[in-house]
Every structure is written in C-alpha cells, then in structure tokens.
Short mmCIF file of C-alpha atoms in Angstrom, two decimals:
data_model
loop_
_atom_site.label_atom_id
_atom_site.label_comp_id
_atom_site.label_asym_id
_atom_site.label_seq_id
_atom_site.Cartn_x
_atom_site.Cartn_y
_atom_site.Cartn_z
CA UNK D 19 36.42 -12.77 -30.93
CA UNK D 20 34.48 -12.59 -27.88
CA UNK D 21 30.54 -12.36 -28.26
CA UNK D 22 29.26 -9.07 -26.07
CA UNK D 23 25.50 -9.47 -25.30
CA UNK D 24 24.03 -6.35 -25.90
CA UNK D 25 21.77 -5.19 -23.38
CA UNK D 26 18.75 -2.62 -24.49
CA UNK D 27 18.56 0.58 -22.93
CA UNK D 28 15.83 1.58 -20.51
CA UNK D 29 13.07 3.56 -21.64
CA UNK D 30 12.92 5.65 -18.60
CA UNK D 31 9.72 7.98 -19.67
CA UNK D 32 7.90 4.53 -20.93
CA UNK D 33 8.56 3.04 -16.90
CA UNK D 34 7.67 6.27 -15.35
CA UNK D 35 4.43 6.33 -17.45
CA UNK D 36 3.51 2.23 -16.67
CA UNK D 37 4.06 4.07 -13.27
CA UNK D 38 2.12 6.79 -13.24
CA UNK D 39 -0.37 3.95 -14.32
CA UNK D 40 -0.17 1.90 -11.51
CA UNK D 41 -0.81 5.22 -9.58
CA UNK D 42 -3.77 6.42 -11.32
CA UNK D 43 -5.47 2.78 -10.77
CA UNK D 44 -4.97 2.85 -7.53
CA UNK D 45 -8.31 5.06 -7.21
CA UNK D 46 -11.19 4.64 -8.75
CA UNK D 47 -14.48 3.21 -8.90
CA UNK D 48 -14.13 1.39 -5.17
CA UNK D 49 -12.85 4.57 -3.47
CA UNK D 50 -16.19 6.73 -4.49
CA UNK D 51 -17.99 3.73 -2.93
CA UNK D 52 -16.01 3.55 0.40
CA UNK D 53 -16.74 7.37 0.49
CA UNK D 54 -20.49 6.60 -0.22
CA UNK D 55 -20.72 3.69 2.07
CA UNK D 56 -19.09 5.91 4.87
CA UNK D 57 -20.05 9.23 4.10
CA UNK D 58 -17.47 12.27 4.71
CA UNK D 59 -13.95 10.89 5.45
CA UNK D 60 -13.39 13.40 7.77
CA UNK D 61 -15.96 12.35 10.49
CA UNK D 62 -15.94 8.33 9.59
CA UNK D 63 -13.91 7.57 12.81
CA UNK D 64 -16.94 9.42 15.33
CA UNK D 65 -18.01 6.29 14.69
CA UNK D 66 -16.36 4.02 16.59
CA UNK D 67 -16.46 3.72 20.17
CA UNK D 68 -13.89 6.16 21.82
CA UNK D 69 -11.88 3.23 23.59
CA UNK D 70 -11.66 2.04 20.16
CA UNK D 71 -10.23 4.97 19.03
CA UNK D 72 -7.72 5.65 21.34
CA UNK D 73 -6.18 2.05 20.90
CA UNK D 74 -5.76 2.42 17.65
CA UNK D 75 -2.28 3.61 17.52
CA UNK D 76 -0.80 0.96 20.12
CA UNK D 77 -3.33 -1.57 18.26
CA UNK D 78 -1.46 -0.94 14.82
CA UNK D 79 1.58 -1.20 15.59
CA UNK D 80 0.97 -5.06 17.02
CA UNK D 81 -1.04 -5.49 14.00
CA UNK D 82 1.64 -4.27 11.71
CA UNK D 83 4.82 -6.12 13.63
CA UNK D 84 2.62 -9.30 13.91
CA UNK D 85 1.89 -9.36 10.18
CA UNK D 86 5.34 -9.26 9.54
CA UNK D 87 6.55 -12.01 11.02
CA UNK D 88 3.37 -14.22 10.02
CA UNK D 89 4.05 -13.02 6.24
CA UNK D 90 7.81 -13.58 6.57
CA UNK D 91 7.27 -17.10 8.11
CA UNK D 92 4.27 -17.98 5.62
CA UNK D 93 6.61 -17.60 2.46
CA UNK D 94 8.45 -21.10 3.38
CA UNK D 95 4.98 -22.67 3.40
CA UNK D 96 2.74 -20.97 0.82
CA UNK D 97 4.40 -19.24 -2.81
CA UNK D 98 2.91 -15.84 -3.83
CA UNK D 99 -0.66 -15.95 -4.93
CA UNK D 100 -1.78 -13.75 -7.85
CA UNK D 101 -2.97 -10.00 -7.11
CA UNK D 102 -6.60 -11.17 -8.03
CA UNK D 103 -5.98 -14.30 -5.12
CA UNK D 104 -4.78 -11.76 -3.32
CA UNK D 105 -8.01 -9.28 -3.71
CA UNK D 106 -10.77 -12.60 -3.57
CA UNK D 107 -9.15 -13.70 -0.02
CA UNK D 108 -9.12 -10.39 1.73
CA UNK D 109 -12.70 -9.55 0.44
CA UNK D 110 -13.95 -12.39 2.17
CA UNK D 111 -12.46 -12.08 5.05
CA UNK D 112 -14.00 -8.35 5.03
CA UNK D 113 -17.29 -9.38 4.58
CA UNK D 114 -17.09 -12.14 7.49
CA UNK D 115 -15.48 -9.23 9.97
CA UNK D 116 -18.24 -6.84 8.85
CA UNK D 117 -21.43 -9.31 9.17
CA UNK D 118 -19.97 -9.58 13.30
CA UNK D 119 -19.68 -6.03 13.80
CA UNK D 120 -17.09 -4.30 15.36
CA UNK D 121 -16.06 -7.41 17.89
CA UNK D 122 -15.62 -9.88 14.19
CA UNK D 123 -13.87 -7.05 12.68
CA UNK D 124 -11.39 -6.22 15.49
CA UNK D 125 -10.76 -9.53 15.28
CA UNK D 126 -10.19 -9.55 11.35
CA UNK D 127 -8.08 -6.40 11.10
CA UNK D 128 -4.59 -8.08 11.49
CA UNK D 129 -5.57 -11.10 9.49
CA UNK D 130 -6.22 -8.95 6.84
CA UNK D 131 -3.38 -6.86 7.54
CA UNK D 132 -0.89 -9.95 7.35
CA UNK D 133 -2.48 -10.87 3.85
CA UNK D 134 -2.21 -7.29 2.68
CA UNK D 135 1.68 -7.41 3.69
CA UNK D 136 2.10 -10.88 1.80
CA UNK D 137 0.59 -9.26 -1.38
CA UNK D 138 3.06 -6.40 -0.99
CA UNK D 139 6.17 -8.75 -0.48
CA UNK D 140 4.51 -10.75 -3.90
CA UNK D 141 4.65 -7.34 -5.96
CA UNK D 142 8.56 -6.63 -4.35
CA UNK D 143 9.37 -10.27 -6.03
CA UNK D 144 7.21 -9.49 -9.03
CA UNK D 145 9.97 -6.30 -9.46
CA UNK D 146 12.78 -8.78 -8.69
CA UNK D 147 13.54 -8.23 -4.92
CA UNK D 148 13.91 -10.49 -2.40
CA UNK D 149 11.15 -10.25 0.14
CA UNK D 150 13.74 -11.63 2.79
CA UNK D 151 16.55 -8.73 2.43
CA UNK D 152 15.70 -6.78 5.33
CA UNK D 153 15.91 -3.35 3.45
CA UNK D 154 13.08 -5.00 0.83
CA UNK D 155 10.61 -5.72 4.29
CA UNK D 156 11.74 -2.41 5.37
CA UNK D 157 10.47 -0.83 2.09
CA UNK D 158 7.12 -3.43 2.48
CA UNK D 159 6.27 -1.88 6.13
CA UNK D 160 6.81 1.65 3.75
CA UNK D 161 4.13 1.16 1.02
CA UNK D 162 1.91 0.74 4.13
CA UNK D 163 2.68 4.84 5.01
CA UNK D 164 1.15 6.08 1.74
CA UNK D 165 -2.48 7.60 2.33
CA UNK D 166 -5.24 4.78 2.28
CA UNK D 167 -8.23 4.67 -0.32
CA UNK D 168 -10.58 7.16 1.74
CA UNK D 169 -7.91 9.97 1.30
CA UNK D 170 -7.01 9.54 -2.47
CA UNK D 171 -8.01 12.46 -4.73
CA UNK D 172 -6.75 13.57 -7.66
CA UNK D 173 -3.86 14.96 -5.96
CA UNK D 174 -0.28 13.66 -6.52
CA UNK D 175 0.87 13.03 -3.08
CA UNK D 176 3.85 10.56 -3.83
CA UNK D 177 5.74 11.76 -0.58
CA UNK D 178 5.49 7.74 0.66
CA UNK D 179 8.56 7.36 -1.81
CA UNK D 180 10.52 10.13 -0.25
CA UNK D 181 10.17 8.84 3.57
CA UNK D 182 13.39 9.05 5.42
CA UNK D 183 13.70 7.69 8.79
CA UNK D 184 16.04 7.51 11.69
CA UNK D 185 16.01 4.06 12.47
CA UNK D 186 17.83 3.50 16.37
CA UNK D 187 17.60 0.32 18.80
CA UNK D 188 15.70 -2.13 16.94
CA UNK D 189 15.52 -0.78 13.34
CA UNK D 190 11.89 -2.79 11.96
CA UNK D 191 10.28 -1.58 15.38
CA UNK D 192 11.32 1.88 14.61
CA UNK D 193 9.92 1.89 10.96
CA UNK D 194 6.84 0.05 12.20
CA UNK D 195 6.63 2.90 15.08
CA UNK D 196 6.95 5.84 12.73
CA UNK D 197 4.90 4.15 10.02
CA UNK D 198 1.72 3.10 12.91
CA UNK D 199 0.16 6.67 13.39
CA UNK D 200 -0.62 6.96 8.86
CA UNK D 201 -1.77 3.27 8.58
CA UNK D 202 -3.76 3.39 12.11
CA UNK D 203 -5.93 6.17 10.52
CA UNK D 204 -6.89 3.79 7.44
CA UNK D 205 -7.38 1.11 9.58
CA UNK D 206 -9.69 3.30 11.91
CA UNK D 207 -11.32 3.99 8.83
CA UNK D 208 -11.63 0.26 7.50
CA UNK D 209 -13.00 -0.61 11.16
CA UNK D 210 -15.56 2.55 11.32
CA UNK D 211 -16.84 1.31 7.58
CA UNK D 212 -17.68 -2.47 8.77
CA UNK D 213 -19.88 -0.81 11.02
CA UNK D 214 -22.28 0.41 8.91
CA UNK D 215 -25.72 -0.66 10.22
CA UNK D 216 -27.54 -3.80 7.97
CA UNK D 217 -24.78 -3.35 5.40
CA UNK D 218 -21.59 -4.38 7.61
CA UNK D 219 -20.69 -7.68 5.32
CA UNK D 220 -21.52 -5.63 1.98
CA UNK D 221 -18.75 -2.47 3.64
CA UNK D 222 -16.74 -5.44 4.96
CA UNK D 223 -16.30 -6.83 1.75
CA UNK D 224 -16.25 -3.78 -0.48
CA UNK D 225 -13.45 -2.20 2.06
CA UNK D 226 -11.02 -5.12 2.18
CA UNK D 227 -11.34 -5.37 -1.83
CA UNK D 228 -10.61 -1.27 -1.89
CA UNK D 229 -7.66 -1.82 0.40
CA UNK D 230 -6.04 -4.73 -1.33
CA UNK D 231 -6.27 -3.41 -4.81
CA UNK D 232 -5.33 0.47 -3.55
CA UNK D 233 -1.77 -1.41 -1.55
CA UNK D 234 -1.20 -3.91 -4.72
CA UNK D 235 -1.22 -0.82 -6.77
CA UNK D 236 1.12 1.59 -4.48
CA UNK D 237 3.64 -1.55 -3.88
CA UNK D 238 3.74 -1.25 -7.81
CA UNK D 239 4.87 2.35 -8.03
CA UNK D 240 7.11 1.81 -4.81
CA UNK D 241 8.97 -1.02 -6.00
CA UNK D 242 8.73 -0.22 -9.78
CA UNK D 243 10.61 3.53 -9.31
CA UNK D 244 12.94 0.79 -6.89
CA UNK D 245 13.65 -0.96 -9.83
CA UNK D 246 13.76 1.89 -12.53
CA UNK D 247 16.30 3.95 -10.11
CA UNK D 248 19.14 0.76 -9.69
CA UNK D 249 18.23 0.42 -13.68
CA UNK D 250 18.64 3.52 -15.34
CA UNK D 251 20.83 4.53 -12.76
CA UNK D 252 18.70 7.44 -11.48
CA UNK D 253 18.48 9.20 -8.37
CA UNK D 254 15.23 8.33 -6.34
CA UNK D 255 14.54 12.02 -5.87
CA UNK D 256 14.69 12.91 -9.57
CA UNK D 257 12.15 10.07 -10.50
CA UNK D 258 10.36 10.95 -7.58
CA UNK D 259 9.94 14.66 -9.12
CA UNK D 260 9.72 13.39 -13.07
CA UNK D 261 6.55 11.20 -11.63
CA UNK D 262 5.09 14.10 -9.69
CA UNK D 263 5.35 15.93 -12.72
CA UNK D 264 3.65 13.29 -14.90
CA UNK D 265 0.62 13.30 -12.24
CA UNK D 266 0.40 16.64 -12.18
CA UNK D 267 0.22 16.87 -15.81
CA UNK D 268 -2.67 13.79 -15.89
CA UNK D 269 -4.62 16.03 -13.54
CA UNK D 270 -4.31 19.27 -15.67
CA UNK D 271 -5.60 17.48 -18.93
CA UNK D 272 -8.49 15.71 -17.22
CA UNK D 273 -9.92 18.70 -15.57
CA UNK D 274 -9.53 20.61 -18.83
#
C-alpha cells in the first residue's frame, strides 16, 4: 500500500489577514514624520528646482531600468540580506545624500533605488519565487507602482495588485515606462525632503528608512496574495476584493 502524504489545506482568511498585516505596517509612525519633516504632501515638490522637476520622469525611468540590471547582476555576487540589512543600508545612504543637498542626493537616488529593488527581489524569494523568471522582475518593477509613504492614509488603495499592462517592443522597458510617472512622484518627493534646510542628513536618513520599510512591506502583500492565489487556487481579483474588504473593515473599527 502506497503511503499518500497528506498535504494541509490553506487557511485562506488566516493569509489574507497576515496580509492585511503586512499592509497596515506599511504606514505608520515614519510616514507622520516624512509628512512633518516636509510639511503638506501636496506642495513638497515646489521645492525643488523646476529643471529638477521636469527631469524627473525621463530621470526615473534610467533610475528604475538601471537598478534592474545592477540588482539582477548583484544576486550572483551578494545573497539576500535581511529586511532590517536592507532598512540600515539605505538609511545611510539617505543621510549621506541629504547632508550634500540636492547635488549628493541626485546622486544617491538610483543607488538607493537599486537597493530598494534588491530588497523587493529578497521578499519575491522569501514567498518562493525566483527573482530571475522574468514575470517575477516584472512583478518587482510592479510593487514599485503602489503609492509611496507620503500618500498612505488610511485608505485601502490596493489597485497596485490589479495593474494590467500592454506590454509591446521591449516588454521590461514598457513596464518600466508605464510604471516611471507613479514612482517619479515618490522619488520627487524623497529628493524635495533631503532638502530640508540644517536637517537634510536627519530627512535623508529618516526618508530612505520610510521608503525601504513602506516597499519591504508592499512586496509582502504583492507577492504573498502571488503565493496565496497559485495556493488556494484563487483568482487574483477575488483576493484582491476579499483584502479590500478586510481593509475596509480595519478602517471602520478603528475610527469607531
């Protein structure tokens, strides 16, 4: 008689709330000081310089293509580090951009940005993906669309897991092209806050820590409904809407 190993059944509701979780955390604490470090969200980018501004969009999509490849060819050389490695690296690197000023942080922004896509190809492993399958870096450029730290509220905007694209000619150039215009808008953001006169290193460091544990936490609840969708064999749209659902609830009960 042949042994069958029994395999235990998922416990979709207990994912979706570890989820929700990962969600929740990805506010916080850090985002009310970004916001108090760079004042209303909605005029943050007045401050930089308007040449600045307007090469943001061409700037991020270099930024995003280039870390990429550097986080793709880095994995042969150097394993994942641990989300708090992760956090500790970028932090300093924000608080050396932000004691130069603008020039030191133009210069930092895709360094960081590289690291940031290397922690968000460590959580894709972490879920049991491979970081090298070119739909798993096509999902890593995605994580990158959700809203940045500044915009976070106690809404439940989860439409980063619904993005559908029309990918034509070169398919990662296309993502990174339709992903640029969301992720150039934190990053004008990130740049605006290491600005901030005497207290650039302080906004450098405190943005970059923000950032890293805001995209650690999103690449959770993107790869984890990933992995909760091929397990339970689940549609991505009805976890999508089970999740909303879940936030929706957690915002209800704490504004009761």
């Amino acid at each position: 008689m042949t042994d069958i190993a029994l395999i235990a059944p998922i416990d979709t509701e207990a994912e979706l709330d570890r989820i929700a979780a990962h969600y929740q955390a990805a506010g916080g604490a850090g985002v009310k000081l970004l916001n108090l470090l760079g004042g209303k969200v909605e005029g943050i980018l007045e401050k930089l310089p308007e040449p600045v501004r307007d090469g943001l969009g061409d700037a991020t999509e270099r930024a995003l293509f280039l870390a990429m490849q550097a986080a793709q060819h880095s994995r042969t050389a150097v394993p994942d580090q641990k989300e708090w490695v992760n956090t500790a690296v970028t932090t300093a690197m924000g608080a050396a951009g932000g004691f130069g000023g603008l020039p030191a942080a133009l210069v930092e922004l895709p360094a960081t940005t590289a690291v940031l896509m290397r922690a968000i190809q460590g959580v894709a492993a972490n879920h049991g993906f491979d970081p090298d399958a070119e739909n798993v870096q096509f999902d890593c450029v995605r994580v990158f669309s959700a809203a940045g730290p500044l915009a976070m509220d106690d809404g439940a905007d989860l439409s980063f897991l619904s993005l559908r694209l029309t990918l034509t000619g070169s398919a990662m150039q296309s993502l990174i092209t339709a992903v640029a215009p969301k992720l150039a808008f934190v990053l004008g953001q990130k740049l605006a806050l290491q600005t901030v006169p005497v207290l650039g290193a302080v906004a450098g460091a405190s943005v970059n820590y923000t950032y890293t544990k805001y995209y650690q936490q999103i690449a959770h609840v993107h790869f984890g409904m990933r992995r909760l969708a091929i397990d339970a064999d689940l549609s991505n749209e009805d976890l999508v809407m089970r999740l909303e659902e879940r936030m929706q609830r957690r915002i209800r009960t704490k504004s009761s």
